[in-house]
Short mmCIF file of C-alpha atoms and ligand atoms in Angstrom, two decimals:
data_model
loop_
_atom_site.label_atom_id
_atom_site.label_comp_id
_atom_site.label_asym_id
_atom_site.label_seq_id
_atom_site.Cartn_x
_atom_site.Cartn_y
_atom_site.Cartn_z
CA MET A 1 -185.08 -15.29 -4.18
CA THR A 2 -187.91 -16.37 -1.88
CA ALA A 3 -191.21 -17.54 -3.33
CA GLU A 4 -193.02 -14.35 -2.18
CA MET A 5 -190.50 -12.19 -4.06
CA GLU A 6 -190.86 -14.02 -7.39
CA PRO A 7 -192.71 -12.10 -10.09
CA PRO A 8 -195.70 -14.11 -11.40
CA TRP A 9 -194.28 -14.35 -14.94
CA LEU A 10 -191.07 -16.11 -13.83
CA HIS A 11 -192.48 -19.60 -14.43
CA ALA A 12 -194.89 -18.70 -17.27
CA PRO A 13 -194.38 -20.53 -20.58
CA PRO A 14 -191.86 -19.03 -23.06
CA VAL A 15 -193.24 -16.53 -25.58
CA GLU A 16 -193.34 -17.03 -29.32
CA PRO A 17 -191.24 -14.91 -31.70
CA TYR A 18 -192.67 -11.43 -32.42
CA PRO A 19 -195.94 -12.34 -34.14
CA TYR A 20 -196.50 -9.24 -36.32
CA GLN A 21 -195.13 -8.40 -39.71
CA ASP A 22 -192.99 -5.42 -40.60
CA SER A 23 -193.30 -4.82 -44.34
CA ASP A 24 -191.37 -2.75 -46.87
CA ASP A 25 -193.68 -3.85 -49.68
CA VAL A 26 -197.13 -2.27 -49.90
CA GLU A 27 -198.36 -5.15 -52.10
CA SER A 28 -197.89 -7.71 -49.33
CA GLY A 29 -197.89 -7.65 -45.55
CA PRO A 30 -200.38 -5.84 -43.38
CA PRO A 31 -202.68 -3.25 -44.98
CA LEU A 32 -201.20 0.22 -45.04
CA HIS A 33 -202.82 2.45 -42.42
CA PRO A 34 -204.88 5.25 -44.06
CA ALA A 35 -202.61 7.81 -42.32
CA LEU A 36 -199.78 6.58 -44.55
CA ALA A 37 -201.63 6.96 -47.86
CA PRO A 38 -199.76 10.20 -48.75
CA LEU A 39 -196.43 8.45 -48.03
CA ARG A 40 -197.23 5.17 -49.78
CA ALA A 41 -194.64 5.82 -52.53
CA TYR A 42 -191.83 5.93 -49.94
CA VAL A 43 -192.38 2.42 -48.54
CA GLY A 44 -189.64 0.13 -49.80
CA ARG A 45 -185.98 -0.74 -49.89
CA TRP A 46 -183.89 1.83 -51.69
CA ARG A 47 -180.28 1.91 -52.86
CA GLY A 48 -178.32 4.59 -54.64
CA ARG A 49 -175.55 7.10 -54.50
CA GLY A 50 -175.00 10.63 -53.43
CA ARG A 51 -172.53 13.41 -52.99
CA GLY A 52 -171.76 15.19 -49.76
CA GLY A 53 -169.77 18.03 -48.36
CA TYR A 54 -169.77 20.84 -45.83
CA PRO A 55 -167.79 24.07 -45.49
CA THR A 56 -165.44 22.31 -43.04
CA ILE A 57 -164.77 19.06 -44.95
CA GLU A 58 -163.76 17.71 -48.38
CA ASP A 59 -166.56 16.74 -50.77
CA PHE A 60 -167.20 13.00 -50.90
CA ASP A 61 -169.15 10.37 -52.85
CA TYR A 62 -171.25 7.85 -51.01
CA ALA A 63 -173.66 4.98 -51.49
CA GLN A 64 -176.69 4.44 -49.32
CA GLU A 65 -179.46 1.99 -48.53
CA ILE A 66 -182.69 3.15 -46.96
CA ARG A 67 -185.46 0.89 -45.71
CA ILE A 68 -188.86 2.44 -45.09
CA SER A 69 -191.35 -0.01 -43.64
CA HIS A 70 -194.64 -0.21 -41.76
CA ASP A 71 -196.50 -2.69 -39.57
CA GLY A 72 -200.05 -1.57 -40.24
CA ARG A 73 -199.93 1.20 -37.65
CA PRO A 74 -199.90 4.93 -38.54
CA PHE A 75 -196.13 5.45 -38.71
CA LEU A 76 -193.23 4.49 -40.95
CA ALA A 77 -190.00 2.99 -39.68
CA TYR A 78 -186.93 4.55 -41.32
CA GLU A 79 -183.43 3.01 -41.42
CA SER A 80 -180.47 4.28 -43.41
CA ARG A 81 -176.92 3.04 -43.85
CA ALA A 82 -174.35 4.76 -46.01
CA TRP A 83 -170.77 4.06 -47.04
CA LEU A 84 -168.10 6.13 -48.72
CA LEU A 85 -167.05 5.39 -52.30
CA ASP A 86 -163.75 5.94 -54.05
CA GLU A 87 -163.46 7.21 -57.64
CA ARG A 88 -164.04 3.65 -58.93
CA SER A 89 -167.22 3.36 -56.85
CA GLN A 90 -165.54 0.86 -54.49
CA ALA A 91 -166.46 0.94 -50.81
CA ILE A 92 -163.95 2.81 -48.62
CA ARG A 93 -165.64 2.56 -45.21
CA PRO A 94 -169.02 2.71 -43.49
CA ALA A 95 -170.37 6.25 -43.04
CA GLY A 96 -173.61 7.82 -41.76
CA ARG A 97 -176.17 5.58 -40.15
CA GLU A 98 -179.54 6.68 -38.90
CA SER A 99 -182.87 5.31 -37.78
CA GLY A 100 -186.17 6.67 -36.69
CA TRP A 101 -189.85 7.19 -37.30
CA TRP A 102 -192.05 9.21 -39.64
CA ARG A 103 -195.39 10.02 -37.99
CA PRO A 104 -198.12 11.64 -40.07
CA VAL A 105 -200.42 13.88 -38.04
CA MET A 106 -204.08 12.85 -38.12
CA VAL A 107 -207.06 14.98 -37.11
CA ASP A 108 -210.53 13.39 -37.05
CA GLY A 109 -209.16 10.36 -38.88
CA GLU A 110 -207.71 12.39 -41.76
CA PRO A 111 -204.02 13.03 -42.44
CA THR A 112 -203.39 16.80 -42.18
CA GLY A 113 -200.27 16.72 -44.37
CA GLU A 114 -198.10 17.46 -41.35
CA LEU A 115 -195.39 15.06 -40.35
CA GLU A 116 -193.46 14.47 -37.12
CA VAL A 117 -190.09 12.80 -37.65
CA LEU A 118 -187.71 11.43 -35.01
CA LEU A 119 -184.20 10.41 -36.06
CA THR A 120 -181.14 9.20 -34.16
CA THR A 121 -177.55 8.60 -35.23
CA PRO A 122 -174.80 6.49 -33.62
CA THR A 123 -172.74 9.69 -33.48
CA GLY A 124 -174.84 10.94 -30.57
CA ILE A 125 -177.36 13.15 -32.35
CA MET A 126 -181.16 13.07 -32.08
CA GLU A 127 -183.18 15.19 -34.48
CA LEU A 128 -186.84 16.03 -34.04
CA HIS A 129 -188.29 17.34 -37.30
CA VAL A 130 -191.63 18.82 -38.19
CA GLY A 131 -192.61 18.67 -41.78
CA ARG A 132 -195.16 18.76 -44.54
CA VAL A 133 -196.14 16.26 -47.18
CA SER A 134 -197.37 17.76 -50.43
CA GLY A 135 -197.90 15.39 -53.31
CA HIS A 136 -194.85 13.12 -53.21
CA GLN A 137 -192.69 15.80 -51.64
CA VAL A 138 -191.68 15.75 -47.98
CA GLU A 139 -190.15 18.85 -46.46
CA LEU A 140 -188.59 18.61 -42.98
CA ALA A 141 -187.01 21.13 -40.66
CA THR A 142 -185.68 20.48 -37.17
CA ASP A 143 -187.78 21.55 -34.24
CA ALA A 144 -185.09 20.39 -31.83
CA VAL A 145 -181.70 18.69 -31.87
CA LEU A 146 -180.37 16.84 -28.84
CA ARG A 147 -176.75 15.75 -28.58
CA THR A 148 -174.69 13.63 -26.26
CA THR A 149 -171.78 15.45 -24.63
CA THR A 150 -169.27 13.89 -27.04
CA ALA A 151 -171.26 14.49 -30.25
CA LYS A 152 -170.34 17.04 -32.91
CA GLU A 153 -172.19 20.30 -32.50
CA VAL A 154 -175.28 20.07 -34.75
CA THR A 155 -177.91 22.72 -34.06
CA ALA A 156 -180.39 22.46 -36.94
CA GLY A 157 -181.20 20.56 -40.11
CA LYS A 158 -183.42 20.74 -43.15
CA ARG A 159 -184.35 18.00 -45.58
CA LEU A 160 -186.28 17.76 -48.80
CA TYR A 161 -187.36 14.33 -50.05
CA GLY A 162 -189.14 13.60 -53.31
CA ILE A 163 -190.20 10.68 -55.46
CA VAL A 164 -189.33 11.53 -59.05
CA GLU A 165 -189.91 9.02 -61.85
CA GLY A 166 -189.93 6.21 -59.30
CA ALA A 167 -186.65 7.25 -57.66
CA LEU A 168 -186.20 8.63 -54.15
CA LEU A 169 -184.27 11.92 -54.18
CA TYR A 170 -183.29 14.01 -51.23
CA ALA A 171 -181.18 16.97 -50.21
CA GLN A 172 -180.10 17.61 -46.64
CA GLU A 173 -178.71 20.72 -44.98
CA LEU A 174 -177.06 21.03 -41.59
CA ALA A 175 -176.17 23.81 -39.22
CA ALA A 176 -173.13 22.41 -37.42
CA VAL A 177 -169.71 23.12 -35.94
CA GLY A 178 -170.24 26.89 -35.95
CA HIS A 179 -171.78 27.18 -39.44
CA GLY A 180 -175.32 28.08 -40.42
CA LEU A 181 -177.47 25.84 -42.60
CA ALA A 182 -175.37 24.54 -45.50
CA PRO A 183 -175.74 21.51 -47.77
CA HIS A 184 -174.33 18.23 -46.39
CA LEU A 185 -175.88 15.51 -48.56
CA SER A 186 -177.87 14.90 -51.72
CA ALA A 187 -178.65 11.55 -53.29
CA ARG A 188 -180.78 9.57 -55.71
CA LEU A 189 -181.87 6.05 -54.78
CA THR A 190 -183.86 3.51 -56.75
CA ARG A 191 -185.83 0.48 -55.54
CA ALA A 192 -183.40 -2.23 -54.46
C1 LIG B 1 -175.75 9.46 -45.77
C2 LIG B 1 -175.40 9.82 -44.53
C3 LIG B 1 -174.12 10.56 -44.22
C4 LIG B 1 -172.90 10.49 -44.81
C5 LIG B 1 -172.46 9.62 -45.99
C6 LIG B 1 -172.04 11.44 -44.11
C7 LIG B 1 -170.70 11.63 -44.39
C8 LIG B 1 -169.88 12.49 -43.71
C9 LIG B 1 -168.44 12.59 -43.91
C10 LIG B 1 -167.63 11.79 -44.92
C11 LIG B 1 -167.97 13.52 -43.05
C12 LIG B 1 -166.52 13.99 -42.89
C13 LIG B 1 -165.94 13.49 -41.62
C14 LIG B 1 -165.80 12.01 -41.67
O1 LIG B 1 -165.08 11.52 -42.54
O2 LIG B 1 -166.47 11.33 -40.87
C15 LIG B 1 -169.12 14.00 -42.29
C16 LIG B 1 -169.04 14.95 -41.30
C17 LIG B 1 -170.12 15.37 -40.56
N1 LIG B 1 -171.41 14.95 -40.67
FE1 LIG B 1 -172.11 13.58 -41.96
N2 LIG B 1 -172.77 12.07 -43.14
C18 LIG B 1 -174.04 11.56 -43.16
C19 LIG B 1 -175.08 11.92 -42.34
C20 LIG B 1 -175.03 12.89 -41.38
C21 LIG B 1 -176.12 13.25 -40.51
C22 LIG B 1 -177.50 12.60 -40.50
C23 LIG B 1 -175.67 14.24 -39.70
C24 LIG B 1 -176.36 15.01 -38.61
C25 LIG B 1 -177.29 14.53 -37.85
C26 LIG B 1 -174.29 14.50 -40.06
C27 LIG B 1 -173.49 15.43 -39.47
C28 LIG B 1 -172.15 15.60 -39.73
C29 LIG B 1 -171.30 16.50 -38.97
C30 LIG B 1 -171.71 17.40 -37.84
C31 LIG B 1 -170.02 16.36 -39.50
C32 LIG B 1 -168.74 17.04 -39.01
C33 LIG B 1 -168.35 18.25 -39.77
C34 LIG B 1 -167.07 18.78 -39.19
O3 LIG B 1 -166.64 18.35 -38.12
O4 LIG B 1 -166.48 19.65 -39.81
N3 LIG B 1 -173.95 13.67 -41.10
N4 LIG B 1 -170.25 13.37 -42.71
#
Protein backbone atom coordinates (compact mmCIF):
# COMPACT_ATOMS: atom_id res chain seq x y z
CA MET A 1 0.00 0.00 0.00
CA THR A 2 1.43 3.40 -0.91
CA ALA A 3 1.48 6.19 1.65
CA GLU A 4 -1.27 8.14 -0.19
CA MET A 5 -3.59 5.11 -0.01
CA GLU A 6 -3.20 4.59 3.75
CA PRO A 7 -6.24 5.53 5.83
CA PRO A 8 -5.31 8.10 8.52
CA TRP A 9 -6.21 5.74 11.40
CA LEU A 10 -3.71 3.05 10.33
CA HIS A 11 -0.94 4.35 12.59
CA ALA A 12 -3.17 5.83 15.34
CA PRO A 13 -2.65 4.48 18.87
CA PRO A 14 -4.59 1.30 19.85
CA VAL A 15 -8.01 1.82 21.41
CA GLU A 16 -8.95 0.88 24.95
CA PRO A 17 -11.48 -1.88 25.70
CA TYR A 18 -15.15 -0.85 25.30
CA PRO A 19 -15.43 1.84 27.98
CA TYR A 20 -19.16 1.64 28.82
CA GLN A 21 -21.00 -0.66 31.14
CA ASP A 22 -23.75 -3.07 30.22
CA SER A 23 -25.73 -3.86 33.37
CA ASP A 24 -28.29 -6.50 34.31
CA ASP A 25 -28.66 -5.04 37.80
CA VAL A 26 -30.69 -1.84 38.21
CA GLU A 27 -29.05 -1.19 41.60
CA SER A 28 -25.60 -0.76 40.05
CA GLY A 29 -24.25 0.30 36.69
CA PRO A 30 -25.47 3.24 34.65
CA PRO A 31 -28.77 4.90 35.61
CA LEU A 32 -31.76 3.34 33.92
CA HIS A 33 -33.07 5.54 31.11
CA PRO A 34 -36.54 6.95 31.95
CA ALA A 35 -37.92 5.17 28.85
CA LEU A 36 -37.21 1.88 30.61
CA ALA A 37 -39.05 2.70 33.84
CA PRO A 38 -42.09 0.54 32.88
CA LEU A 39 -39.73 -2.39 32.12
CA ARG A 40 -37.49 -1.99 35.17
CA ALA A 41 -38.73 -5.28 36.71
CA TYR A 42 -37.46 -7.25 33.69
CA VAL A 43 -33.80 -6.19 33.98
CA GLY A 44 -31.77 -9.09 35.34
CA ARG A 45 -30.48 -12.60 34.86
CA TRP A 46 -33.20 -15.20 34.92
CA ARG A 47 -33.18 -18.99 35.04
CA GLY A 48 -36.02 -21.48 35.07
CA ARG A 49 -37.86 -24.19 33.27
CA GLY A 50 -40.62 -24.54 30.78
CA ARG A 51 -42.65 -26.89 28.68
CA GLY A 52 -42.97 -26.78 24.93
CA GLY A 53 -44.77 -28.40 22.07
CA TYR A 54 -46.39 -27.78 18.72
CA PRO A 55 -48.94 -29.70 16.65
CA THR A 56 -46.08 -31.21 14.60
CA ILE A 57 -43.71 -32.27 17.42
CA GLU A 58 -43.61 -34.15 20.74
CA ASP A 59 -44.01 -32.10 23.93
CA PHE A 60 -40.72 -31.39 25.69
CA ASP A 61 -39.32 -29.97 28.93
CA TYR A 62 -36.63 -27.34 28.83
CA ALA A 63 -34.53 -25.07 30.98
CA GLN A 64 -33.66 -21.52 30.02
CA GLU A 65 -31.53 -18.56 30.97
CA ILE A 66 -32.48 -15.06 29.92
CA ARG A 67 -30.34 -11.97 30.39
CA ILE A 68 -32.02 -8.59 30.06
CA SER A 69 -29.60 -5.71 30.36
CA HIS A 70 -29.19 -2.01 29.58
CA ASP A 71 -26.37 0.48 29.08
CA GLY A 72 -28.17 3.65 30.11
CA ARG A 73 -29.72 4.16 26.68
CA PRO A 74 -33.47 3.74 25.98
CA PHE A 75 -33.47 0.06 25.00
CA LEU A 76 -33.00 -3.31 26.65
CA ALA A 77 -30.68 -6.00 25.33
CA TYR A 78 -32.28 -9.46 25.41
CA GLU A 79 -30.40 -12.78 25.25
CA SER A 80 -31.87 -16.23 25.78
CA ARG A 81 -30.38 -19.71 25.79
CA ALA A 82 -32.39 -22.85 26.39
CA TRP A 83 -31.61 -26.54 26.70
CA LEU A 84 -33.74 -29.66 26.71
CA LEU A 85 -34.24 -31.64 29.91
CA ASP A 86 -34.92 -35.33 30.43
CA GLU A 87 -37.38 -36.66 33.03
CA ARG A 88 -34.67 -36.34 35.73
CA SER A 89 -34.10 -32.69 34.78
CA GLN A 90 -30.69 -33.54 33.28
CA ALA A 91 -29.52 -31.62 30.22
CA ILE A 92 -30.06 -33.48 26.92
CA ARG A 93 -28.81 -30.89 24.42
CA PRO A 94 -28.80 -27.17 23.67
CA ALA A 95 -32.08 -25.88 22.20
CA GLY A 96 -33.50 -22.47 21.24
CA ARG A 97 -31.22 -19.48 21.33
CA GLU A 98 -32.25 -15.94 20.61
CA SER A 99 -31.07 -12.38 20.99
CA GLY A 100 -32.39 -8.95 20.29
CA TRP A 101 -33.62 -5.62 21.52
CA TRP A 102 -36.67 -4.24 23.33
CA ARG A 103 -37.28 -0.61 22.36
CA PRO A 104 -39.93 1.36 24.23
CA VAL A 105 -41.56 4.05 22.11
CA MET A 106 -41.18 7.58 23.48
CA VAL A 107 -43.19 10.64 22.47
CA ASP A 108 -42.21 14.04 23.91
CA GLY A 109 -39.92 12.33 26.40
CA GLU A 110 -42.65 10.05 27.78
CA PRO A 111 -42.95 6.29 27.22
CA THR A 112 -46.22 5.63 25.34
CA GLY A 113 -46.51 2.02 26.54
CA GLU A 114 -45.74 0.76 23.04
CA LEU A 115 -42.78 -1.47 22.45
CA GLU A 116 -40.76 -2.38 19.36
CA VAL A 117 -38.94 -5.69 19.66
CA LEU A 118 -36.35 -7.18 17.29
CA LEU A 119 -35.30 -10.80 17.76
CA THR A 120 -33.03 -13.16 15.81
CA THR A 121 -32.36 -16.88 16.12
CA PRO A 122 -29.43 -18.98 14.86
CA THR A 123 -32.01 -21.04 12.96
CA GLY A 124 -32.39 -18.25 10.40
CA ILE A 125 -35.43 -16.42 11.71
CA MET A 126 -35.81 -12.70 12.44
CA GLU A 127 -38.94 -11.52 14.22
CA LEU A 128 -40.08 -7.91 14.39
CA HIS A 129 -42.70 -7.49 17.11
CA VAL A 130 -44.88 -4.60 18.13
CA GLY A 131 -46.22 -4.67 21.60
CA ARG A 132 -47.70 -3.01 24.62
CA VAL A 133 -46.53 -2.72 28.20
CA SER A 134 -49.29 -2.51 30.78
CA GLY A 135 -48.26 -2.73 34.39
CA HIS A 136 -45.71 -5.54 34.46
CA GLN A 137 -47.27 -7.27 31.47
CA VAL A 138 -45.72 -7.21 28.01
CA GLU A 139 -47.77 -8.36 25.06
CA LEU A 140 -46.03 -8.86 21.70
CA ALA A 141 -47.24 -9.80 18.26
CA THR A 142 -45.15 -10.07 15.11
CA ASP A 143 -45.35 -7.28 12.60
CA ALA A 144 -43.00 -9.13 10.27
CA VAL A 145 -40.97 -12.33 10.15
CA LEU A 146 -37.95 -12.68 7.88
CA ARG A 147 -36.33 -16.03 7.19
CA THR A 148 -33.22 -17.27 5.49
CA THR A 149 -33.86 -19.67 2.61
CA THR A 150 -32.97 -22.70 4.74
CA ALA A 151 -35.00 -21.72 7.83
CA LYS A 152 -38.19 -23.44 8.95
CA GLU A 153 -41.30 -21.68 7.74
CA VAL A 154 -42.37 -19.34 10.58
CA THR A 155 -44.93 -16.72 9.56
CA ALA A 156 -46.12 -15.15 12.82
CA GLY A 157 -45.68 -15.20 16.57
CA LYS A 158 -47.29 -13.94 19.74
CA ARG A 159 -45.82 -13.63 23.20
CA LEU A 160 -47.07 -12.68 26.62
CA TYR A 161 -44.55 -11.87 29.35
CA GLY A 162 -45.35 -11.07 32.96
CA ILE A 163 -43.63 -10.54 36.28
CA VAL A 164 -45.62 -12.42 38.90
CA GLU A 165 -44.44 -12.56 42.52
CA GLY A 166 -40.92 -11.72 41.39
CA ALA A 167 -40.79 -14.44 38.72
CA LEU A 168 -40.68 -13.93 34.95
CA LEU A 169 -43.43 -15.91 33.21
CA TYR A 170 -44.11 -16.10 29.52
CA ALA A 171 -46.14 -17.94 26.92
CA GLN A 172 -45.23 -17.99 23.25
CA GLU A 173 -47.27 -18.97 20.20
CA LEU A 174 -46.05 -19.61 16.68
CA ALA A 175 -47.59 -19.89 13.26
CA ALA A 176 -45.20 -22.25 11.48
CA VAL A 177 -44.80 -25.14 9.05
CA GLY A 178 -48.34 -24.77 7.69
CA HIS A 179 -50.13 -24.29 11.03
CA GLY A 180 -51.83 -21.21 12.42
CA LEU A 181 -50.90 -19.68 15.76
CA ALA A 182 -50.48 -22.46 18.32
CA PRO A 183 -48.60 -22.64 21.63
CA HIS A 184 -44.88 -23.47 21.36
CA LEU A 185 -43.42 -22.50 24.75
CA SER A 186 -44.32 -21.47 28.28
CA ALA A 187 -41.94 -21.04 31.18
CA ARG A 188 -41.34 -19.60 34.64
CA LEU A 189 -37.92 -18.16 35.48
CA THR A 190 -36.62 -16.72 38.71
CA ARG A 191 -33.67 -14.38 39.33
CA ALA A 192 -30.43 -16.30 38.86
C1 LIG B 1 -36.81 -21.61 24.66
C2 LIG B 1 -36.63 -21.62 23.33
C3 LIG B 1 -37.01 -22.78 22.45
C4 LIG B 1 -36.99 -24.11 22.70
C5 LIG B 1 -36.56 -24.83 23.97
C6 LIG B 1 -37.47 -24.77 21.49
C7 LIG B 1 -37.56 -26.14 21.33
C8 LIG B 1 -37.97 -26.77 20.19
C9 LIG B 1 -37.93 -28.21 19.97
C10 LIG B 1 -37.45 -29.25 20.99
C11 LIG B 1 -38.40 -28.45 18.73
C12 LIG B 1 -38.55 -29.82 18.04
C13 LIG B 1 -37.54 -29.99 16.97
C14 LIG B 1 -36.18 -30.08 17.58
O1 LIG B 1 -35.95 -31.01 18.36
O2 LIG B 1 -35.36 -29.19 17.30
C15 LIG B 1 -38.72 -27.16 18.14
C16 LIG B 1 -39.21 -26.98 16.88
C17 LIG B 1 -39.47 -25.76 16.32
N1 LIG B 1 -39.31 -24.53 16.90
FE1 LIG B 1 -38.64 -24.18 18.76
N2 LIG B 1 -37.79 -23.82 20.56
C18 LIG B 1 -37.51 -22.59 21.09
C19 LIG B 1 -37.69 -21.38 20.48
C20 LIG B 1 -38.22 -21.19 19.23
C21 LIG B 1 -38.38 -19.91 18.59
C22 LIG B 1 -37.98 -18.56 19.18
C23 LIG B 1 -38.93 -20.15 17.36
C24 LIG B 1 -39.32 -19.22 16.27
C25 LIG B 1 -38.74 -18.09 16.01
C26 LIG B 1 -39.10 -21.59 17.25
C27 LIG B 1 -39.61 -22.22 16.15
C28 LIG B 1 -39.67 -23.58 15.99
C29 LIG B 1 -40.09 -24.22 14.75
C30 LIG B 1 -40.56 -23.54 13.49
C31 LIG B 1 -39.97 -25.59 14.96
C32 LIG B 1 -40.23 -26.70 13.95
C33 LIG B 1 -41.57 -27.34 14.03
C34 LIG B 1 -41.65 -28.42 13.00
O3 LIG B 1 -40.79 -28.52 12.12
O4 LIG B 1 -42.59 -29.19 13.07
N3 LIG B 1 -38.67 -22.17 18.41
N4 LIG B 1 -38.46 -26.16 19.05
